[in-house]
mmCIF file of C-alpha atoms in Angstrom:
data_model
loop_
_atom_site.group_PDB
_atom_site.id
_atom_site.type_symbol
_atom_site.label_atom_id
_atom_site.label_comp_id
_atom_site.label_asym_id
_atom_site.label_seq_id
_atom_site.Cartn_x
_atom_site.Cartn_y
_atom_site.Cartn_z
ATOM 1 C CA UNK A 1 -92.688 -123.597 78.683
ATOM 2 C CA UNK A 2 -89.910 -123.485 81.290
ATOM 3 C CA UNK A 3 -89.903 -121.668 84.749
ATOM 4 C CA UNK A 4 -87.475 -119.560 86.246
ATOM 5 C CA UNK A 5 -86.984 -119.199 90.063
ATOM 6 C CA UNK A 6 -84.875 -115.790 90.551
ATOM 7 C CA UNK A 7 -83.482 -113.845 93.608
ATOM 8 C CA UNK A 8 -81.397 -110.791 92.748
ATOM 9 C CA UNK A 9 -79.447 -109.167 95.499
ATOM 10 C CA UNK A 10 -77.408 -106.294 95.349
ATOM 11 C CA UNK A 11 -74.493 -105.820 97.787
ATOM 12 C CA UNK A 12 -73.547 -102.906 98.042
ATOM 13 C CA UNK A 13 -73.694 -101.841 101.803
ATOM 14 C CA UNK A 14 -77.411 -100.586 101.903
ATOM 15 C CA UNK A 15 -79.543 -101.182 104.716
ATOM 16 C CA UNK A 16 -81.226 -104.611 105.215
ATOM 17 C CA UNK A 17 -84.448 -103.519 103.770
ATOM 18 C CA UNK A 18 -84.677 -104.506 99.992
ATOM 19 C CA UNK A 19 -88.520 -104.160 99.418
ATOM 20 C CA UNK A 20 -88.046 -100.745 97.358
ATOM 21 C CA UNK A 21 -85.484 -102.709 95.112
ATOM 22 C CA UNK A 22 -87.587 -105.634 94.587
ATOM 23 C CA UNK A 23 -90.694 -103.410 93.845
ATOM 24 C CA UNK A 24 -88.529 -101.827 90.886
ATOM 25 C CA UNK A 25 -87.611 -105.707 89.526
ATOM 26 C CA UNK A 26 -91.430 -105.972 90.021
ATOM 27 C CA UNK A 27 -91.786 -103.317 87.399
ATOM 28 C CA UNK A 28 -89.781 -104.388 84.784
ATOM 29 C CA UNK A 29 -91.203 -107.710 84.935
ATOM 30 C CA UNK A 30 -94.347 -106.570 84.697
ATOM 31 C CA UNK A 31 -93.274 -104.729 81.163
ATOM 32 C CA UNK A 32 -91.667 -108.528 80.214
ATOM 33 C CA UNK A 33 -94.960 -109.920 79.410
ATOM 34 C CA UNK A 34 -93.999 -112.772 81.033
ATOM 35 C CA UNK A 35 -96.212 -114.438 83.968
ATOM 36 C CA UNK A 36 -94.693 -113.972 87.273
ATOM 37 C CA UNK A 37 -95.271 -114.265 91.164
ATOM 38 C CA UNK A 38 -93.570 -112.690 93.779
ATOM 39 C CA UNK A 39 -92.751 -115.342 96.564
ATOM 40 C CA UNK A 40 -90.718 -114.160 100.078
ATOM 41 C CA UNK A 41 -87.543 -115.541 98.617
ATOM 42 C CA UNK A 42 -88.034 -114.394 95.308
ATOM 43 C CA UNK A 43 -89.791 -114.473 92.463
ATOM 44 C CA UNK A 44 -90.858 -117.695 90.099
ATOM 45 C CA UNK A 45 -91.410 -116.454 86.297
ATOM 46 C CA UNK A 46 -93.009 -118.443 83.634
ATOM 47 C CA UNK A 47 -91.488 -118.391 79.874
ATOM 48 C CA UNK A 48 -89.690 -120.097 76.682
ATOM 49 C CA UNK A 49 -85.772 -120.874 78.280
ATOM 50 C CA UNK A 50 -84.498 -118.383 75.998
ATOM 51 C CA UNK A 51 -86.818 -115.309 77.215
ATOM 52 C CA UNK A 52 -86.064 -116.240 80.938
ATOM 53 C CA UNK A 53 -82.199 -116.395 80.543
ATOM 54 C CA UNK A 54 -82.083 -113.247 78.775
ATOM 55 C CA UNK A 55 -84.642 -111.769 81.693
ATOM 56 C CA UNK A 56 -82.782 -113.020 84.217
ATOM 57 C CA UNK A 57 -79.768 -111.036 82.392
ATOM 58 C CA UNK A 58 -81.833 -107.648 82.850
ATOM 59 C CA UNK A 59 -82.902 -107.651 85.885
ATOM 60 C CA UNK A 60 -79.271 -108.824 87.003
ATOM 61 C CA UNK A 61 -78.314 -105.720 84.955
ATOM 62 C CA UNK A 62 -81.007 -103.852 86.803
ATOM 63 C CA UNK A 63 -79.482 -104.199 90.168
ATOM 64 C CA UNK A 64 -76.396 -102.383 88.760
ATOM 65 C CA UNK A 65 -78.225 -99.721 86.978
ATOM 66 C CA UNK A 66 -79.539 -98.835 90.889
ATOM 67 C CA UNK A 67 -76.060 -97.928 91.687
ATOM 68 C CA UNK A 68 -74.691 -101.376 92.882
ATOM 69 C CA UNK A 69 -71.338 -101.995 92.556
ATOM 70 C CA UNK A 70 -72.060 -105.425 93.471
ATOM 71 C CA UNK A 71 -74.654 -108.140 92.445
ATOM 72 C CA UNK A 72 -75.193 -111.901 93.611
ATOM 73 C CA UNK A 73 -77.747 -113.834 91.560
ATOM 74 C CA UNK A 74 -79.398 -117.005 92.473
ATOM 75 C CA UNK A 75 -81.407 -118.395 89.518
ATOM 76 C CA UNK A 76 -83.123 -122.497 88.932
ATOM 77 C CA UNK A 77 -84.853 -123.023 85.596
ATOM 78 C CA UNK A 78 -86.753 -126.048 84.880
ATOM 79 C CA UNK A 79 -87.333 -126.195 81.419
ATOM 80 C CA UNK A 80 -89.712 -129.225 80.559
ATOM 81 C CA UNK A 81 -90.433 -130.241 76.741
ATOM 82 C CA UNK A 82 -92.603 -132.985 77.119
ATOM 83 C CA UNK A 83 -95.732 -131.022 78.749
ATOM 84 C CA UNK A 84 -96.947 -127.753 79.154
ATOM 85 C CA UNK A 85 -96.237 -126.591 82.558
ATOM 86 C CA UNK A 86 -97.528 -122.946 84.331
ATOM 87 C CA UNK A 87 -96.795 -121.344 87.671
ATOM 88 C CA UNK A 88 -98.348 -123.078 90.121
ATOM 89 C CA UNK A 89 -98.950 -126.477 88.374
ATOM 90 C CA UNK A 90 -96.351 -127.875 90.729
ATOM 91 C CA UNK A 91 -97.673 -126.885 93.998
ATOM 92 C CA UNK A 92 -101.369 -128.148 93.269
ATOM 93 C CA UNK A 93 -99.789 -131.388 91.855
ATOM 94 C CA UNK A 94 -98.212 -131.810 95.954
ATOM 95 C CA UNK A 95 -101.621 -130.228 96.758
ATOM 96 C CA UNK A 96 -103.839 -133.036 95.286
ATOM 97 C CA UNK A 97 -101.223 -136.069 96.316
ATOM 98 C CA UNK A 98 -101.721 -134.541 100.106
ATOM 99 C CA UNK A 99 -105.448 -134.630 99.646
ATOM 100 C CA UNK A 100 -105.445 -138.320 98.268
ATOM 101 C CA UNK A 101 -103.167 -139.577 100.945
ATOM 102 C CA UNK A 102 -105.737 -138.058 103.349
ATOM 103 C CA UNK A 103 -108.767 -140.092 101.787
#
């Protein structure tokens, strides 16, 4: 299982709002069948390596099928093969080391 943080930005001269953008990206990840969360700069998705990159492709692909001419991508993948990691496994690992540090 590898994860995939994305942020997809179209520049094209629109206003600084993007929510109505993002909420269409939103969409067609939720049609990927991939596990995903929405984070305020960006959003993390869960998959095999291969579905992510070819995701990441569409919704790049997305931003141009809105009518951008055009489109800056930011993507990290961390693609681990000796354990099973999900969305939020990292956060409650830094969670739990906070806690135990506190004891």
């Amino acid at each position: 299982m590898a994860i995939l943080d994305i942020t997809v930005i179209p520049l094209d001269g629109r206003s600084s709002g993007f929510s109505d953008f993002v909420a269409g990206l939103q969409e067609l990840l939720a049609g990927s069948g991939c596990s995903y969360r929405l984070h305020d700069m960006g959003t993390t998705v869960e998959g095999s390596a291969s579905e992510l990159f070819a995701l990441a492709g569409r919704l790049h692909e997305e931003a141009f099928g809105t009518g951008a001419r055009r489109v800056y991508t930011v993507m990290k993948i961390d693609d681990r093969r000796d354990r099973q990691v999900r969305l939020g496994d990292k956060i409650a690992s830094v969670q739990a080391k906070i806690a135990d540090s506190r004891e």
